[in-house]
């Protein structure tokens, strides 16, 4: 009776493998969406590494035991890919949280679209050989997304050389992974290897291109707070600013600044970085040209950043007597990655507006 029940469970799992895999994928996704934001950076990094190790092991086991009918190996061959799907869902949800926290949506949307394509691709690739291709490429993407932020955390800095190092480590680890897959089942891997290698090159090119274009968020830097103010002074450990009343939370329009001719405006930002992390930050003041429909840079100010302060490392820039119009301040790294931005509409004023003083 027990043996019959056991066989019934295995048959059910095998028959419903695709729907169960999708369910576990979504469960892993939702689980981390609810929990990752509550963890500190070391814990998040450790979980990512743990998930990756679990994914590497379970995908190799599933590859080796595919189609096995042994009394012991058959249940493992069924459960391994299901567990891998849960881990993939956990990885992707963690990446969504981690990457979107480090950039404005206008920068991170390509990554979010890529995540959606990966999710729906999990349903599109139905036959087994195609599933191997998709799963292997998902491993590569997960490795890449992990090392892009793990290496900067380890060396305490961010930059082009660090990004290239992350790319090199990813390719090396993925090469070792393919080697292990070939040891597990060479014939099956070779039947899909050409597509895997070509797709790997395309993914690498897309990620490198996104980095060069400044589309990748500058993990682990995160904009904690900031804004545009009429005055700013540094008093002891605090920045004292004076600015106009902030718009209501539901008002999606850009804040309006009433500017007196001949006076400067200040951009203040607080950026979180891990302890011992050092880099430089740029404030790029841009005004929108209604005629050419483009943003023109009017001022660029760079300053150093040191990590470790929970509320973020604070810095500011100013622009002298800006013209009325639509403005924005981009907060960027020296390599052009956007950490955040402040949009503002500057209008000419005949008298000083009512200002609110704050200590930041």
mmCIF file of C-alpha atoms in Angstrom:
data_model
loop_
_atom_site.group_PDB
_atom_site.id
_atom_site.type_symbol
_atom_site.label_atom_id
_atom_site.label_comp_id
_atom_site.label_asym_id
_atom_site.label_seq_id
_atom_site.Cartn_x
_atom_site.Cartn_y
_atom_site.Cartn_z
ATOM 1 C CA UNK A 1 0.000 0.000 0.000
ATOM 2 C CA UNK A 2 2.819 2.411 0.952
ATOM 3 C CA UNK A 3 4.660 1.574 -2.266
ATOM 4 C CA UNK A 4 1.532 2.252 -4.317
ATOM 5 C CA UNK A 5 0.996 5.616 -2.608
ATOM 6 C CA UNK A 6 4.646 6.491 -3.221
ATOM 7 C CA UNK A 7 4.317 5.676 -6.929
ATOM 8 C CA UNK A 8 1.098 7.680 -7.103
ATOM 9 C CA UNK A 9 2.823 10.747 -5.655
ATOM 10 C CA UNK A 10 5.739 10.415 -8.075
ATOM 11 C CA UNK A 11 3.386 9.994 -11.014
ATOM 12 C CA UNK A 12 1.437 13.084 -9.956
ATOM 13 C CA UNK A 13 4.643 15.132 -9.617
ATOM 14 C CA UNK A 14 5.888 13.989 -13.004
ATOM 15 C CA UNK A 15 2.572 14.592 -14.757
ATOM 16 C CA UNK A 16 2.212 18.064 -13.249
ATOM 17 C CA UNK A 17 5.886 19.030 -13.322
ATOM 18 C CA UNK A 18 5.403 22.123 -15.487
ATOM 19 C CA UNK A 19 2.537 23.605 -13.464
ATOM 20 C CA UNK A 20 4.266 22.785 -10.175
ATOM 21 C CA UNK A 21 7.514 24.326 -11.427
ATOM 22 C CA UNK A 22 5.662 27.523 -12.328
ATOM 23 C CA UNK A 23 3.977 27.596 -8.916
ATOM 24 C CA UNK A 24 7.292 27.152 -7.109
ATOM 25 C CA UNK A 25 8.903 29.795 -9.329
ATOM 26 C CA UNK A 26 6.187 32.312 -8.371
ATOM 27 C CA UNK A 27 6.333 31.240 -4.698
ATOM 28 C CA UNK A 28 10.075 31.867 -4.559
ATOM 29 C CA UNK A 29 9.559 35.208 -6.286
ATOM 30 C CA UNK A 30 6.873 36.388 -3.860
ATOM 31 C CA UNK A 31 8.659 35.040 -0.765
ATOM 32 C CA UNK A 32 11.716 37.164 -1.364
ATOM 33 C CA UNK A 33 9.725 40.220 -2.410
ATOM 34 C CA UNK A 34 8.245 40.119 1.096
ATOM 35 C CA UNK A 35 11.475 39.416 2.994
ATOM 36 C CA UNK A 36 14.538 40.733 1.130
ATOM 37 C CA UNK A 37 13.825 44.375 1.924
ATOM 38 C CA UNK A 38 13.987 43.569 5.660
ATOM 39 C CA UNK A 39 17.519 42.103 5.587
ATOM 40 C CA UNK A 40 20.859 43.880 5.885
ATOM 41 C CA UNK A 41 23.362 43.830 3.031
ATOM 42 C CA UNK A 42 25.638 41.029 4.342
ATOM 43 C CA UNK A 43 22.625 38.766 4.921
ATOM 44 C CA UNK A 44 21.255 39.481 1.446
ATOM 45 C CA UNK A 45 24.615 38.718 -0.169
ATOM 46 C CA UNK A 46 24.897 35.467 1.792
ATOM 47 C CA UNK A 47 21.396 34.414 0.721
ATOM 48 C CA UNK A 48 22.177 35.167 -2.918
ATOM 49 C CA UNK A 49 25.318 33.021 -2.711
ATOM 50 C CA UNK A 50 23.366 30.225 -1.002
ATOM 51 C CA UNK A 51 20.646 30.305 -3.662
ATOM 52 C CA UNK A 52 23.242 30.216 -6.437
ATOM 53 C CA UNK A 53 25.005 27.184 -4.965
ATOM 54 C CA UNK A 54 21.643 25.430 -4.618
ATOM 55 C CA UNK A 55 20.767 26.271 -8.238
ATOM 56 C CA UNK A 56 24.105 25.015 -9.562
ATOM 57 C CA UNK A 57 23.820 21.726 -7.680
ATOM 58 C CA UNK A 58 20.171 21.001 -8.453
ATOM 59 C CA UNK A 59 20.460 21.825 -12.165
ATOM 60 C CA UNK A 60 23.481 19.543 -12.516
ATOM 61 C CA UNK A 61 21.646 16.751 -10.676
ATOM 62 C CA UNK A 62 18.524 17.228 -12.832
ATOM 63 C CA UNK A 63 20.688 17.144 -15.975
ATOM 64 C CA UNK A 64 22.462 13.956 -14.885
ATOM 65 C CA UNK A 65 19.366 12.056 -13.775
ATOM 66 C CA UNK A 66 16.925 13.152 -16.471
ATOM 67 C CA UNK A 67 14.732 10.270 -17.526
ATOM 68 C CA UNK A 68 16.085 8.005 -14.792
ATOM 69 C CA UNK A 69 13.775 5.178 -13.723
ATOM 70 C CA UNK A 70 15.668 3.827 -10.703
ATOM 71 C CA UNK A 71 13.923 3.463 -7.374
ATOM 72 C CA UNK A 72 16.169 6.099 -5.795
ATOM 73 C CA UNK A 73 17.172 8.243 -8.758
ATOM 74 C CA UNK A 74 13.674 8.659 -10.240
ATOM 75 C CA UNK A 75 12.229 10.731 -7.365
ATOM 76 C CA UNK A 76 15.424 12.823 -7.268
ATOM 77 C CA UNK A 77 15.172 13.473 -11.017
ATOM 78 C CA UNK A 78 11.620 14.761 -10.476
ATOM 79 C CA UNK A 79 12.254 16.840 -7.345
ATOM 80 C CA UNK A 80 15.577 18.445 -8.387
ATOM 81 C CA UNK A 81 14.167 20.628 -11.197
ATOM 82 C CA UNK A 82 11.228 21.641 -8.986
ATOM 83 C CA UNK A 83 13.585 22.778 -6.248
ATOM 84 C CA UNK A 84 15.703 24.594 -8.843
ATOM 85 C CA UNK A 85 12.631 26.524 -9.970
ATOM 86 C CA UNK A 86 11.962 27.683 -6.416
ATOM 87 C CA UNK A 87 15.585 28.850 -6.121
ATOM 88 C CA UNK A 88 15.380 30.659 -9.472
ATOM 89 C CA UNK A 89 12.265 32.475 -8.306
ATOM 90 C CA UNK A 90 14.032 33.498 -5.109
ATOM 91 C CA UNK A 91 17.070 34.759 -7.020
ATOM 92 C CA UNK A 92 15.045 36.814 -9.472
ATOM 93 C CA UNK A 93 12.897 38.428 -6.800
ATOM 94 C CA UNK A 94 16.004 39.338 -4.847
ATOM 95 C CA UNK A 95 17.568 40.869 -7.952
ATOM 96 C CA UNK A 96 14.408 42.918 -8.599
ATOM 97 C CA UNK A 97 14.585 44.408 -5.096
ATOM 98 C CA UNK A 98 18.337 44.915 -5.137
ATOM 99 C CA UNK A 99 18.592 46.524 -8.552
ATOM 100 C CA UNK A 100 15.516 48.737 -8.384
ATOM 101 C CA UNK A 101 16.589 50.135 -4.983
ATOM 102 C CA UNK A 102 19.783 51.445 -6.590
ATOM 103 C CA UNK A 103 18.254 53.416 -9.456
ATOM 104 C CA UNK A 104 15.260 55.347 -10.678
ATOM 105 C CA UNK A 105 12.710 53.380 -12.681
ATOM 106 C CA UNK A 106 13.715 55.090 -15.924
ATOM 107 C CA UNK A 107 17.115 53.433 -15.555
ATOM 108 C CA UNK A 108 16.141 50.023 -14.188
ATOM 109 C CA UNK A 109 13.174 49.292 -16.470
ATOM 110 C CA UNK A 110 15.289 47.353 -19.014
ATOM 111 C CA UNK A 111 16.297 44.963 -16.248
ATOM 112 C CA UNK A 112 12.701 44.537 -15.101
ATOM 113 C CA UNK A 113 11.611 43.767 -18.655
ATOM 114 C CA UNK A 114 14.408 41.214 -18.896
ATOM 115 C CA UNK A 115 13.133 39.574 -15.709
ATOM 116 C CA UNK A 116 9.629 39.392 -17.188
ATOM 117 C CA UNK A 117 10.991 37.862 -20.376
ATOM 118 C CA UNK A 118 12.813 35.268 -18.294
ATOM 119 C CA UNK A 119 9.644 34.509 -16.356
ATOM 120 C CA UNK A 120 7.471 34.062 -19.443
ATOM 121 C CA UNK A 121 10.276 32.213 -21.208
ATOM 122 C CA UNK A 122 10.014 29.632 -18.469
ATOM 123 C CA UNK A 123 6.571 28.822 -19.876
ATOM 124 C CA UNK A 124 7.405 29.199 -23.560
ATOM 125 C CA UNK A 125 10.277 26.713 -23.737
ATOM 126 C CA UNK A 126 8.368 23.480 -23.508
ATOM 127 C CA UNK A 127 10.371 20.629 -24.946
ATOM 128 C CA UNK A 128 13.195 19.181 -22.912
ATOM 129 C CA UNK A 129 16.119 20.230 -25.055
ATOM 130 C CA UNK A 130 14.912 23.827 -25.186
ATOM 131 C CA UNK A 131 14.300 23.723 -21.441
ATOM 132 C CA UNK A 132 17.960 22.765 -20.920
ATOM 133 C CA UNK A 133 19.021 25.768 -23.001
ATOM 134 C CA UNK A 134 16.774 28.163 -21.113
ATOM 135 C CA UNK A 135 17.727 26.805 -17.693
ATOM 136 C CA UNK A 136 21.440 26.988 -18.453
ATOM 137 C CA UNK A 137 21.158 30.573 -19.677
ATOM 138 C CA UNK A 138 19.156 31.444 -16.574
ATOM 139 C CA UNK A 139 22.073 30.139 -14.526
ATOM 140 C CA UNK A 140 24.427 32.391 -16.509
ATOM 141 C CA UNK A 141 22.223 35.443 -16.052
ATOM 142 C CA UNK A 142 21.931 34.771 -12.309
ATOM 143 C CA UNK A 143 25.707 34.426 -11.963
ATOM 144 C CA UNK A 144 26.234 37.668 -13.879
ATOM 145 C CA UNK A 145 23.650 39.615 -11.852
ATOM 146 C CA UNK A 146 25.260 38.339 -8.636
ATOM 147 C CA UNK A 147 28.904 39.104 -9.417
ATOM 148 C CA UNK A 148 28.062 42.588 -10.746
ATOM 149 C CA UNK A 149 27.322 43.662 -7.159
ATOM 150 C CA UNK A 150 29.268 41.026 -5.154
ATOM 151 C CA UNK A 151 32.697 42.020 -6.483
ATOM 152 C CA UNK A 152 32.243 45.770 -5.716
ATOM 153 C CA UNK A 153 31.169 44.806 -2.203
ATOM 154 C CA UNK A 154 34.311 42.712 -1.788
ATOM 155 C CA UNK A 155 36.803 45.288 -3.118
ATOM 156 C CA UNK A 156 34.914 48.312 -1.662
ATOM 157 C CA UNK A 157 34.777 50.324 -4.875
ATOM 158 C CA UNK A 158 32.914 50.620 -8.155
ATOM 159 C CA UNK A 159 34.152 51.341 -11.660
ATOM 160 C CA UNK A 160 34.783 50.019 -15.144
ATOM 161 C CA UNK A 161 37.642 47.730 -14.117
ATOM 162 C CA UNK A 162 35.496 46.236 -11.367
ATOM 163 C CA UNK A 163 32.644 45.638 -13.807
ATOM 164 C CA UNK A 164 34.993 43.957 -16.281
ATOM 165 C CA UNK A 165 36.310 41.839 -13.413
ATOM 166 C CA UNK A 166 32.743 40.779 -12.600
ATOM 167 C CA UNK A 167 32.255 39.808 -16.237
ATOM 168 C CA UNK A 168 35.456 37.755 -16.249
ATOM 169 C CA UNK A 169 34.549 35.924 -13.034
ATOM 170 C CA UNK A 170 31.065 35.182 -14.362
ATOM 171 C CA UNK A 171 32.425 33.706 -17.601
ATOM 172 C CA UNK A 172 34.962 31.621 -15.673
ATOM 173 C CA UNK A 173 32.412 30.186 -13.230
ATOM 174 C CA UNK A 174 29.952 29.529 -16.058
ATOM 175 C CA UNK A 175 32.673 27.752 -18.056
ATOM 176 C CA UNK A 176 33.332 25.474 -15.081
ATOM 177 C CA UNK A 177 29.587 24.877 -14.777
ATOM 178 C CA UNK A 178 29.363 23.789 -18.421
ATOM 179 C CA UNK A 179 32.327 21.483 -17.878
ATOM 180 C CA UNK A 180 30.538 19.801 -14.957
ATOM 181 C CA UNK A 181 27.392 19.475 -17.081
ATOM 182 C CA UNK A 182 29.442 17.761 -19.787
ATOM 183 C CA UNK A 183 30.783 15.294 -17.223
ATOM 184 C CA UNK A 184 27.229 14.583 -16.063
ATOM 185 C CA UNK A 185 25.766 14.028 -19.575
ATOM 186 C CA UNK A 186 28.008 15.089 -22.448
ATOM 187 C CA UNK A 187 25.716 13.952 -25.283
ATOM 188 C CA UNK A 188 22.722 15.907 -24.055
ATOM 189 C CA UNK A 189 24.749 19.066 -23.413
ATOM 190 C CA UNK A 190 26.501 18.937 -26.794
ATOM 191 C CA UNK A 191 23.143 18.824 -28.582
ATOM 192 C CA UNK A 192 22.376 22.287 -27.176
ATOM 193 C CA UNK A 193 25.860 23.759 -26.676
ATOM 194 C CA UNK A 194 25.967 25.895 -29.826
ATOM 195 C CA UNK A 195 22.757 27.719 -28.935
ATOM 196 C CA UNK A 196 23.937 28.125 -25.328
ATOM 197 C CA UNK A 197 27.261 29.683 -26.354
ATOM 198 C CA UNK A 198 25.707 32.050 -28.901
ATOM 199 C CA UNK A 199 23.063 33.134 -26.400
ATOM 200 C CA UNK A 200 25.722 33.632 -23.724
ATOM 201 C CA UNK A 201 27.611 35.974 -26.058
ATOM 202 C CA UNK A 202 24.407 37.919 -26.758
ATOM 203 C CA UNK A 203 23.572 38.250 -23.049
ATOM 204 C CA UNK A 204 27.107 39.397 -22.271
ATOM 205 C CA UNK A 205 26.966 41.941 -25.069
ATOM 206 C CA UNK A 206 23.615 43.244 -23.857
ATOM 207 C CA UNK A 207 24.818 43.650 -20.265
ATOM 208 C CA UNK A 208 28.118 45.280 -21.282
ATOM 209 C CA UNK A 209 26.232 47.577 -23.651
ATOM 210 C CA UNK A 210 23.835 48.509 -20.851
ATOM 211 C CA UNK A 211 26.776 49.344 -18.614
ATOM 212 C CA UNK A 212 28.436 51.516 -21.258
ATOM 213 C CA UNK A 213 25.109 53.308 -21.867
ATOM 214 C CA UNK A 214 24.674 53.915 -18.121
ATOM 215 C CA UNK A 215 21.544 51.766 -17.875
ATOM 216 C CA UNK A 216 22.740 49.381 -15.168
ATOM 217 C CA UNK A 217 22.036 50.589 -11.618
ATOM 218 C CA UNK A 218 25.230 51.335 -9.660
ATOM 219 C CA UNK A 219 24.774 48.657 -7.024
ATOM 220 C CA UNK A 220 25.423 48.849 -4.068
ATOM 221 C CA UNK A 221 24.934 52.646 -4.047
ATOM 222 C CA UNK A 222 21.433 53.780 -3.070
ATOM 223 C CA UNK A 223 19.967 57.284 -3.003
ATOM 224 C CA UNK A 224 18.430 57.684 0.460
ATOM 225 C CA UNK A 225 17.172 61.267 0.238
ATOM 226 C CA UNK A 226 17.708 64.605 -1.440
ATOM 227 C CA UNK A 227 16.138 67.590 -3.127
ATOM 228 C CA UNK A 228 16.500 71.143 -4.446
ATOM 229 C CA UNK A 229 16.784 73.979 -1.919
ATOM 230 C CA UNK A 230 17.113 77.775 -1.830
ATOM 231 C CA UNK A 231 19.914 77.787 0.735
ATOM 232 C CA UNK A 232 22.266 75.287 2.351
ATOM 233 C CA UNK A 233 24.796 75.644 5.158
ATOM 234 C CA UNK A 234 27.002 73.074 6.863
ATOM 235 C CA UNK A 235 26.699 73.468 10.637
ATOM 236 C CA UNK A 236 28.660 70.920 12.640
ATOM 237 C CA UNK A 237 27.480 67.450 11.711
ATOM 238 C CA UNK A 238 24.298 68.718 10.071
ATOM 239 C CA UNK A 239 23.287 70.322 6.801
ATOM 240 C CA UNK A 240 20.733 73.081 7.359
ATOM 241 C CA UNK A 241 18.592 73.722 4.279
ATOM 242 C CA UNK A 242 15.739 76.059 3.410
ATOM 243 C CA UNK A 243 13.246 75.025 0.775
ATOM 244 C CA UNK A 244 9.642 75.311 -0.292
ATOM 245 C CA UNK A 245 6.913 72.991 0.936
ATOM 246 C CA UNK A 246 7.192 69.568 -0.657
ATOM 247 C CA UNK A 247 4.291 68.484 -2.891
ATOM 248 C CA UNK A 248 1.771 65.975 -1.577
ATOM 249 C CA UNK A 249 2.774 62.320 -1.974
ATOM 250 C CA UNK A 250 0.044 61.738 -4.557
ATOM 251 C CA UNK A 251 1.113 64.678 -6.740
ATOM 252 C CA UNK A 252 3.276 63.204 -9.511
ATOM 253 C CA UNK A 253 4.174 66.561 -11.021
ATOM 254 C CA UNK A 254 7.666 67.988 -10.617
ATOM 255 C CA UNK A 255 8.113 70.290 -7.583
ATOM 256 C CA UNK A 256 7.966 74.004 -8.381
ATOM 257 C CA UNK A 257 10.735 76.312 -7.174
ATOM 258 C CA UNK A 258 10.072 80.055 -7.162
ATOM 259 C CA UNK A 259 13.439 81.584 -7.939
ATOM 260 C CA UNK A 260 14.631 85.126 -7.305
ATOM 261 C CA UNK A 261 16.934 86.331 -10.071
ATOM 262 C CA UNK A 262 20.584 86.507 -9.052
ATOM 263 C CA UNK A 263 20.372 83.818 -6.336
ATOM 264 C CA UNK A 264 21.714 80.232 -6.481
ATOM 265 C CA UNK A 265 19.895 76.924 -5.988
ATOM 266 C CA UNK A 266 21.338 73.913 -4.177
ATOM 267 C CA UNK A 267 21.020 70.185 -4.852
ATOM 268 C CA UNK A 268 21.465 67.973 -1.785
ATOM 269 C CA UNK A 269 21.787 64.163 -1.832
ATOM 270 C CA UNK A 270 22.385 61.451 0.763
ATOM 271 C CA UNK A 271 23.711 58.229 -0.766
ATOM 272 C CA UNK A 272 24.068 54.958 1.100
ATOM 273 C CA UNK A 273 27.203 52.883 0.524
ATOM 274 C CA UNK A 274 28.548 49.949 2.577
ATOM 275 C CA UNK A 275 31.280 50.601 5.138
ATOM 276 C CA UNK A 276 34.824 50.995 3.717
ATOM 277 C CA UNK A 277 33.306 51.747 0.311
ATOM 278 C CA UNK A 278 34.811 54.725 -1.528
ATOM 279 C CA UNK A 279 33.958 56.309 -4.858
ATOM 280 C CA UNK A 280 33.012 59.671 -6.368
ATOM 281 C CA UNK A 281 29.583 61.092 -7.130
ATOM 282 C CA UNK A 282 28.540 63.625 -9.751
ATOM 283 C CA UNK A 283 25.661 66.120 -9.672
ATOM 284 C CA UNK A 284 24.719 66.930 -13.261
ATOM 285 C CA UNK A 285 22.405 69.928 -13.638
ATOM 286 C CA UNK A 286 20.379 69.752 -16.866
ATOM 287 C CA UNK A 287 17.772 72.081 -18.405
ATOM 288 C CA UNK A 288 15.194 70.871 -20.913
ATOM 289 C CA UNK A 289 15.313 72.606 -24.302
ATOM 290 C CA UNK A 290 11.770 72.918 -25.616
ATOM 291 C CA UNK A 291 12.988 73.639 -29.157
ATOM 292 C CA UNK A 292 15.285 70.650 -29.598
ATOM 293 C CA UNK A 293 13.353 68.496 -27.119
ATOM 294 C CA UNK A 294 16.567 67.439 -25.395
ATOM 295 C CA UNK A 295 18.321 67.863 -22.056
ATOM 296 C CA UNK A 296 21.295 70.235 -22.026
ATOM 297 C CA UNK A 297 23.904 69.937 -19.285
ATOM 298 C CA UNK A 298 24.549 73.299 -17.611
ATOM 299 C CA UNK A 299 26.794 72.309 -14.700
ATOM 300 C CA UNK A 300 28.651 69.233 -13.433
ATOM 301 C CA UNK A 301 30.009 68.941 -9.893
ATOM 302 C CA UNK A 302 31.914 65.913 -8.549
ATOM 303 C CA UNK A 303 32.702 65.059 -4.924
ATOM 304 C CA UNK A 304 34.014 62.072 -2.998
ATOM 305 C CA UNK A 305 31.862 59.514 -1.190
ATOM 306 C CA UNK A 306 32.707 57.328 1.807
ATOM 307 C CA UNK A 307 30.400 54.534 2.951
ATOM 308 C CA UNK A 308 29.200 53.314 6.315
ATOM 309 C CA UNK A 309 26.622 55.931 7.338
ATOM 310 C CA UNK A 310 23.140 54.391 7.569
ATOM 311 C CA UNK A 311 21.428 57.638 6.537
ATOM 312 C CA UNK A 312 23.761 57.983 3.551
ATOM 313 C CA UNK A 313 26.866 60.001 2.741
ATOM 314 C CA UNK A 314 25.809 63.612 2.256
ATOM 315 C CA UNK A 315 26.959 66.033 -0.407
ATOM 316 C CA UNK A 316 25.686 68.998 -2.369
ATOM 317 C CA UNK A 317 26.200 71.183 -5.423
ATOM 318 C CA UNK A 318 24.875 74.557 -6.518
ATOM 319 C CA UNK A 319 24.047 76.405 -9.703
ATOM 320 C CA UNK A 320 24.228 80.181 -9.911
ATOM 321 C CA UNK A 321 21.160 82.070 -11.093
ATOM 322 C CA UNK A 322 19.454 79.356 -13.198
ATOM 323 C CA UNK A 323 17.027 80.372 -15.926
ATOM 324 C CA UNK A 324 13.325 79.504 -15.531
ATOM 325 C CA UNK A 325 12.254 76.236 -17.118
ATOM 326 C CA UNK A 326 12.197 72.474 -16.584
ATOM 327 C CA UNK A 327 15.298 71.201 -14.798
ATOM 328 C CA UNK A 328 16.655 67.997 -13.395
ATOM 329 C CA UNK A 329 19.689 67.017 -11.356
ATOM 330 C CA UNK A 330 21.136 63.594 -12.135
ATOM 331 C CA UNK A 331 23.076 61.945 -9.312
ATOM 332 C CA UNK A 332 25.615 59.719 -11.055
ATOM 333 C CA UNK A 333 28.867 57.844 -10.656
ATOM 334 C CA UNK A 334 31.960 59.006 -12.539
ATOM 335 C CA UNK A 335 31.288 56.183 -15.015
ATOM 336 C CA UNK A 336 27.853 57.564 -15.865
ATOM 337 C CA UNK A 337 25.613 55.182 -13.914
ATOM 338 C CA UNK A 338 22.585 56.991 -12.523
ATOM 339 C CA UNK A 339 21.942 56.642 -8.796
ATOM 340 C CA UNK A 340 18.900 58.930 -8.777
ATOM 341 C CA UNK A 341 17.507 62.219 -9.992
ATOM 342 C CA UNK A 342 15.526 65.277 -8.889
ATOM 343 C CA UNK A 343 13.083 66.926 -11.287
ATOM 344 C CA UNK A 344 12.068 70.525 -10.677
ATOM 345 C CA UNK A 345 10.258 73.334 -12.478
ATOM 346 C CA UNK A 346 11.913 76.703 -11.903
ATOM 347 C CA UNK A 347 9.709 79.776 -12.256
ATOM 348 C CA UNK A 348 10.703 83.429 -11.899
ATOM 349 C CA UNK A 349 9.519 85.145 -8.729
ATOM 350 C CA UNK A 350 9.298 88.834 -7.770
ATOM 351 C CA UNK A 351 9.536 88.180 -4.053
ATOM 352 C CA UNK A 352 11.022 85.480 -1.848
ATOM 353 C CA UNK A 353 8.714 82.484 -1.321
ATOM 354 C CA UNK A 354 7.825 81.069 2.083
ATOM 355 C CA UNK A 355 10.666 78.718 3.066
ATOM 356 C CA UNK A 356 10.808 75.845 5.519
ATOM 357 C CA UNK A 357 14.067 75.166 7.384
ATOM 358 C CA UNK A 358 15.268 71.627 7.959
ATOM 359 C CA UNK A 359 18.321 70.013 9.535
ATOM 360 C CA UNK A 360 19.554 67.036 7.499
#
